[in-house]
Amino acid sequence: MADVFGDDDDVQLIPATCDSDWTLASDFLLETVERCRRQKIPLWTHEQVCVAALKQNYHSHSLHLLRYRDIWIGCVFISFDSDVFWPDIDTNSSVFFHKLAISDAYHGQGLGEKALAALGNLAKHSQRRWLRCDCHGARPRLRAFYQAFGFDLVDRKPRLGFDVARYQMRIESAHTGN
């Protein structure tokens, strides 16, 4: 599997390699927290997106920075095959993503869709059948964003103390066409 997906006109997923990458990711997430707070949209707390909390909750290889035209624009956490929010179904052959964040400077410019396309390409090239995510159930705009991109709502119910909406999208195989 390649380390970088996409070309200069696509959003690229770049695996984190050093501590400064975690700081940059935390900064992107803090921007997102503040943007949502101003709009009274439920999201994480500052404490949940500080570097120490991120490192405690995610494996070092899961952090990916998002680059577009040689500019860092955001971050996402990626995991394969298992996820704490999906304990009740067989999640083999899945790619999960969490905390997808686009910087305020680039928010609303279509880069979220390009990031989702890059995640779909990662899943396809990794020979996974599903791209899965979850979000706060009380975020209708985010939920509509995922559905407009092609994700299907699996369910919405309390999980781990949160109102969680789970989404999945079937990925066509890069080798078999299905």
PDB file of C-alpha atoms in Angstrom:
ATOM      1  CA  MET A   1       0.000   0.000   0.000  1.00  0.00           C
ATOM      2  CA  ALA A   2       1.372   3.425  -0.922  1.00  0.00           C
ATOM      3  CA  ASP A   3       1.923   6.022   1.751  1.00  0.00           C
ATOM      4  CA  VAL A   4       0.402   8.898  -0.223  1.00  0.00           C
ATOM      5  CA  PHE A   5      -2.829   8.820  -2.217  1.00  0.00           C
ATOM      6  CA  GLY A   6      -3.824  11.403  -4.798  1.00  0.00           C
ATOM      7  CA  ASP A   7      -2.081  13.942  -6.989  1.00  0.00           C
ATOM      8  CA  ASP A   8      -1.796  17.727  -6.691  1.00  0.00           C
ATOM      9  CA  ASP A   9      -5.455  18.292  -7.638  1.00  0.00           C
ATOM     10  CA  ASP A  10      -6.620  15.766  -5.052  1.00  0.00           C
ATOM     11  CA  VAL A  11      -6.414  15.834  -1.296  1.00  0.00           C
ATOM     12  CA  GLN A  12      -3.526  13.608  -0.277  1.00  0.00           C
ATOM     13  CA  LEU A  13      -3.476  11.456   2.870  1.00  0.00           C
ATOM     14  CA  ILE A  14      -0.007  11.746   4.414  1.00  0.00           C
ATOM     15  CA  PRO A  15       0.848   9.455   7.363  1.00  0.00           C
ATOM     16  CA  ALA A  16       2.167  11.275  10.429  1.00  0.00           C
ATOM     17  CA  THR A  17       5.859  10.786  11.028  1.00  0.00           C
ATOM     18  CA  CYS A  18       6.768  12.993  13.999  1.00  0.00           C
ATOM     19  CA  ASP A  19       5.433  14.775  17.080  1.00  0.00           C
ATOM     20  CA  SER A  20       4.958  18.050  15.202  1.00  0.00           C
ATOM     21  CA  ASP A  21       2.401  16.251  13.002  1.00  0.00           C
ATOM     22  CA  TRP A  22       0.345  15.506  16.134  1.00  0.00           C
ATOM     23  CA  THR A  23       0.546  19.171  17.136  1.00  0.00           C
ATOM     24  CA  LEU A  24      -0.613  20.251  13.686  1.00  0.00           C
ATOM     25  CA  ALA A  25      -3.514  17.780  13.839  1.00  0.00           C
ATOM     26  CA  SER A  26      -4.494  19.051  17.278  1.00  0.00           C
ATOM     27  CA  ASP A  27      -4.462  22.618  15.925  1.00  0.00           C
ATOM     28  CA  PHE A  28      -6.783  21.638  13.037  1.00  0.00           C
ATOM     29  CA  LEU A  29      -9.113  19.873  15.462  1.00  0.00           C
ATOM     30  CA  LEU A  30      -9.124  22.837  17.867  1.00  0.00           C
ATOM     31  CA  GLU A  31     -10.137  25.117  14.976  1.00  0.00           C
ATOM     32  CA  THR A  32     -12.976  22.723  14.212  1.00  0.00           C
ATOM     33  CA  VAL A  33     -14.060  22.617  17.861  1.00  0.00           C
ATOM     34  CA  GLU A  34     -14.165  26.417  18.000  1.00  0.00           C
ATOM     35  CA  ARG A  35     -16.017  26.730  14.663  1.00  0.00           C
ATOM     36  CA  CYS A  36     -18.658  24.280  15.859  1.00  0.00           C
ATOM     37  CA  ARG A  37     -18.861  25.902  19.294  1.00  0.00           C
ATOM     38  CA  ARG A  38     -19.592  29.294  17.679  1.00  0.00           C
ATOM     39  CA  GLN A  39     -22.383  27.647  15.671  1.00  0.00           C
ATOM     40  CA  LYS A  40     -23.680  25.768  18.736  1.00  0.00           C
ATOM     41  CA  ILE A  41     -23.004  22.412  17.056  1.00  0.00           C
ATOM     42  CA  PRO A  42     -22.122  19.470  19.339  1.00  0.00           C
ATOM     43  CA  LEU A  43     -18.558  18.276  18.983  1.00  0.00           C
ATOM     44  CA  TRP A  44     -15.493  17.342  20.997  1.00  0.00           C
ATOM     45  CA  THR A  45     -13.964  19.368  23.796  1.00  0.00           C
ATOM     46  CA  HIS A  46     -10.545  21.043  23.821  1.00  0.00           C
ATOM     47  CA  GLU A  47      -9.391  18.341  26.213  1.00  0.00           C
ATOM     48  CA  GLN A  48     -10.397  15.582  23.770  1.00  0.00           C
ATOM     49  CA  VAL A  49      -8.296  17.014  20.939  1.00  0.00           C
ATOM     50  CA  CYS A  50      -5.130  17.980  22.779  1.00  0.00           C
ATOM     51  CA  VAL A  51      -2.045  16.041  21.693  1.00  0.00           C
ATOM     52  CA  ALA A  52      -1.910  13.932  24.867  1.00  0.00           C
ATOM     53  CA  ALA A  53      -5.553  12.825  24.526  1.00  0.00           C
ATOM     54  CA  LEU A  54      -5.162  12.085  20.811  1.00  0.00           C
ATOM     55  CA  LYS A  55      -2.073   9.957  21.443  1.00  0.00           C
ATOM     56  CA  GLN A  56      -3.893   8.111  24.225  1.00  0.00           C
ATOM     57  CA  ASN A  57      -6.914   7.322  22.029  1.00  0.00           C
ATOM     58  CA  TYR A  58      -5.335   6.623  18.641  1.00  0.00           C
ATOM     59  CA  HIS A  59      -2.464   4.480  17.397  1.00  0.00           C
ATOM     60  CA  SER A  60       0.538   6.401  16.080  1.00  0.00           C
ATOM     61  CA  HIS A  61       0.031   4.993  12.566  1.00  0.00           C
ATOM     62  CA  SER A  62      -3.618   6.126  12.396  1.00  0.00           C
ATOM     63  CA  LEU A  63      -2.975   9.879  12.123  1.00  0.00           C
ATOM     64  CA  HIS A  64      -2.903  11.223   8.586  1.00  0.00           C
ATOM     65  CA  LEU A  65      -2.505  14.842   7.594  1.00  0.00           C
ATOM     66  CA  LEU A  66      -4.413  16.175   4.607  1.00  0.00           C
ATOM     67  CA  ARG A  67      -2.428  18.033   1.967  1.00  0.00           C
ATOM     68  CA  TYR A  68      -3.836  19.907  -0.996  1.00  0.00           C
ATOM     69  CA  ARG A  69      -1.570  21.589  -3.540  1.00  0.00           C
ATOM     70  CA  ASP A  70       1.392  21.386  -1.125  1.00  0.00           C
ATOM     71  CA  ILE A  71      -0.577  23.010   1.727  1.00  0.00           C
ATOM     72  CA  TRP A  72      -1.562  21.259   4.959  1.00  0.00           C
ATOM     73  CA  ILE A  73      -5.333  21.646   5.171  1.00  0.00           C
ATOM     74  CA  GLY A  74      -6.510  19.174   7.806  1.00  0.00           C
ATOM     75  CA  CYS A  75      -6.260  15.764   9.393  1.00  0.00           C
ATOM     76  CA  VAL A  76      -8.038  12.450   9.839  1.00  0.00           C
ATOM     77  CA  PHE A  77      -7.535   9.301  11.898  1.00  0.00           C
ATOM     78  CA  ILE A  78      -7.735   6.042   9.943  1.00  0.00           C
ATOM     79  CA  SER A  79      -7.989   2.461  11.176  1.00  0.00           C
ATOM     80  CA  PHE A  80      -8.459  -0.884   9.471  1.00  0.00           C
ATOM     81  CA  ASP A  81     -10.732  -3.838  10.289  1.00  0.00           C
ATOM     82  CA  SER A  82     -11.955  -2.950  13.806  1.00  0.00           C
ATOM     83  CA  ASP A  83     -13.416   0.027  15.594  1.00  0.00           C
ATOM     84  CA  VAL A  84     -14.848   0.669  19.037  1.00  0.00           C
ATOM     85  CA  PHE A  85     -18.057   2.188  17.589  1.00  0.00           C
ATOM     86  CA  TRP A  86     -18.763  -0.946  15.506  1.00  0.00           C
ATOM     87  CA  PRO A  87     -18.582  -3.851  17.993  1.00  0.00           C
ATOM     88  CA  ASP A  88     -21.807  -5.525  16.856  1.00  0.00           C
ATOM     89  CA  ILE A  89     -21.021  -6.352  13.229  1.00  0.00           C
ATOM     90  CA  ASP A  90     -18.242  -8.058  11.321  1.00  0.00           C
ATOM     91  CA  THR A  91     -15.959  -5.193  10.403  1.00  0.00           C
ATOM     92  CA  ASN A  92     -13.287  -7.165   8.581  1.00  0.00           C
ATOM     93  CA  SER A  93     -12.432  -5.617   5.254  1.00  0.00           C
ATOM     94  CA  SER A  94     -13.298  -2.109   6.485  1.00  0.00           C
ATOM     95  CA  VAL A  95     -11.533   1.217   6.658  1.00  0.00           C
ATOM     96  CA  PHE A  96     -12.759   3.515   9.432  1.00  0.00           C
ATOM     97  CA  PHE A  97     -12.111   7.202   9.764  1.00  0.00           C
ATOM     98  CA  HIS A  98     -12.547   9.564  12.687  1.00  0.00           C
ATOM     99  CA  LYS A  99     -12.090  13.241  13.399  1.00  0.00           C
ATOM    100  CA  LEU A 100     -11.912  14.386   9.790  1.00  0.00           C
ATOM    101  CA  ALA A 101     -11.120  18.095  10.092  1.00  0.00           C
ATOM    102  CA  ILE A 102     -10.490  20.783   7.484  1.00  0.00           C
ATOM    103  CA  SER A 103      -8.798  24.025   8.542  1.00  0.00           C
ATOM    104  CA  ASP A 104     -10.958  27.135   8.792  1.00  0.00           C
ATOM    105  CA  ALA A 105      -8.884  28.699   5.996  1.00  0.00           C
ATOM    106  CA  TYR A 106     -10.057  25.968   3.587  1.00  0.00           C
ATOM    107  CA  HIS A 107     -13.444  25.020   5.050  1.00  0.00           C
ATOM    108  CA  GLY A 108     -16.368  25.230   2.621  1.00  0.00           C
ATOM    109  CA  GLN A 109     -14.228  24.931  -0.539  1.00  0.00           C
ATOM    110  CA  GLY A 110     -15.109  21.347  -1.484  1.00  0.00           C
ATOM    111  CA  LEU A 111     -12.028  19.858   0.132  1.00  0.00           C
ATOM    112  CA  GLY A 112     -14.093  17.706   2.493  1.00  0.00           C
ATOM    113  CA  GLU A 113     -15.472  15.864  -0.540  1.00  0.00           C
ATOM    114  CA  LYS A 114     -11.938  15.501  -1.914  1.00  0.00           C
ATOM    115  CA  ALA A 115     -10.811  14.114   1.453  1.00  0.00           C
ATOM    116  CA  LEU A 116     -13.652  11.565   1.373  1.00  0.00           C
ATOM    117  CA  ALA A 117     -12.648  10.606  -2.170  1.00  0.00           C
ATOM    118  CA  ALA A 118      -9.062  10.061  -0.977  1.00  0.00           C
ATOM    119  CA  LEU A 119     -10.349   7.868   1.857  1.00  0.00           C
ATOM    120  CA  GLY A 120     -12.419   5.884  -0.634  1.00  0.00           C
ATOM    121  CA  ASN A 121      -9.349   5.435  -2.842  1.00  0.00           C
ATOM    122  CA  LEU A 122      -7.343   4.267   0.173  1.00  0.00           C
ATOM    123  CA  ALA A 123     -10.029   1.681   0.952  1.00  0.00           C
ATOM    124  CA  LYS A 124     -10.144   0.535  -2.670  1.00  0.00           C
ATOM    125  CA  HIS A 125      -6.366   0.218  -3.006  1.00  0.00           C
ATOM    126  CA  SER A 126      -6.221  -1.569   0.362  1.00  0.00           C
ATOM    127  CA  GLN A 127      -8.773  -4.055  -1.004  1.00  0.00           C
ATOM    128  CA  ARG A 128     -11.354  -3.196   1.656  1.00  0.00           C
ATOM    129  CA  ARG A 129     -15.071  -3.511   0.951  1.00  0.00           C
ATOM    130  CA  TRP A 130     -16.336  -0.779   3.290  1.00  0.00           C
ATOM    131  CA  LEU A 131     -15.529   2.787   4.241  1.00  0.00           C
ATOM    132  CA  ARG A 132     -17.161   3.463   7.601  1.00  0.00           C
ATOM    133  CA  CYS A 133     -17.476   6.417   9.931  1.00  0.00           C
ATOM    134  CA  ASP A 134     -19.592   7.784  12.727  1.00  0.00           C
ATOM    135  CA  CYS A 135     -20.628  11.248  13.800  1.00  0.00           C
ATOM    136  CA  HIS A 136     -22.739  12.937  16.433  1.00  0.00           C
ATOM    137  CA  GLY A 137     -26.356  12.151  15.603  1.00  0.00           C
ATOM    138  CA  ALA A 138     -27.475  15.724  16.288  1.00  0.00           C
ATOM    139  CA  ARG A 139     -25.421  17.141  13.392  1.00  0.00           C
ATOM    140  CA  PRO A 140     -27.867  17.233  10.458  1.00  0.00           C
ATOM    141  CA  ARG A 141     -25.534  19.138   8.087  1.00  0.00           C
ATOM    142  CA  LEU A 142     -22.676  16.693   8.624  1.00  0.00           C
ATOM    143  CA  ARG A 143     -25.015  13.748   8.249  1.00  0.00           C
ATOM    144  CA  ALA A 144     -26.386  15.228   4.994  1.00  0.00           C
ATOM    145  CA  PHE A 145     -22.781  15.745   3.809  1.00  0.00           C
ATOM    146  CA  TYR A 146     -22.000  12.055   4.278  1.00  0.00           C
ATOM    147  CA  GLN A 147     -25.254  10.955   2.646  1.00  0.00           C
ATOM    148  CA  ALA A 148     -24.764  13.281  -0.330  1.00  0.00           C
ATOM    149  CA  PHE A 149     -21.338  11.711  -0.863  1.00  0.00           C
ATOM    150  CA  GLY A 150     -22.896   8.226  -1.003  1.00  0.00           C
ATOM    151  CA  PHE A 151     -22.742   6.941   2.562  1.00  0.00           C
ATOM    152  CA  ASP A 152     -25.735   5.010   3.879  1.00  0.00           C
ATOM    153  CA  LEU A 153     -26.995   5.455   7.427  1.00  0.00           C
ATOM    154  CA  VAL A 154     -26.597   2.160   9.296  1.00  0.00           C
ATOM    155  CA  ASP A 155     -28.191   3.293  12.546  1.00  0.00           C
ATOM    156  CA  ARG A 156     -28.385   6.029  15.141  1.00  0.00           C
ATOM    157  CA  LYS A 157     -28.310   5.192  18.815  1.00  0.00           C
ATOM    158  CA  PRO A 158     -26.382   5.855  22.014  1.00  0.00           C
ATOM    159  CA  ARG A 159     -22.880   4.367  22.001  1.00  0.00           C
ATOM    160  CA  LEU A 160     -20.169   4.979  24.567  1.00  0.00           C
ATOM    161  CA  GLY A 161     -22.210   7.827  26.026  1.00  0.00           C
ATOM    162  CA  PHE A 162     -22.780   9.632  22.707  1.00  0.00           C
ATOM    163  CA  ASP A 163     -25.667  10.024  20.258  1.00  0.00           C
ATOM    164  CA  VAL A 164     -23.936   8.256  17.364  1.00  0.00           C
ATOM    165  CA  ALA A 165     -24.984   8.012  13.736  1.00  0.00           C
ATOM    166  CA  ARG A 166     -23.030   5.292  11.932  1.00  0.00           C
ATOM    167  CA  TYR A 167     -22.443   5.448   8.179  1.00  0.00           C
ATOM    168  CA  GLN A 168     -20.955   3.096   5.632  1.00  0.00           C
ATOM    169  CA  MET A 169     -20.218   3.115   1.940  1.00  0.00           C
ATOM    170  CA  ARG A 170     -19.542   0.021  -0.154  1.00  0.00           C
ATOM    171  CA  ILE A 171     -16.245   0.254  -2.006  1.00  0.00           C
ATOM    172  CA  GLU A 172     -15.815  -1.363  -5.386  1.00  0.00           C
ATOM    173  CA  SER A 173     -12.732  -3.518  -5.552  1.00  0.00           C
ATOM    174  CA  ALA A 174      -9.741  -2.192  -7.467  1.00  0.00           C
ATOM    175  CA  HIS A 175      -9.167  -5.701  -8.850  1.00  0.00           C
ATOM    176  CA  THR A 176     -12.513  -7.417  -9.361  1.00  0.00           C
ATOM    177  CA  GLY A 177     -14.832  -4.493 -10.139  1.00  0.00           C
ATOM    178  CA  ASN A 178     -17.268  -5.344  -7.330  1.00  0.00           C
TER     179      ASN A 178
END
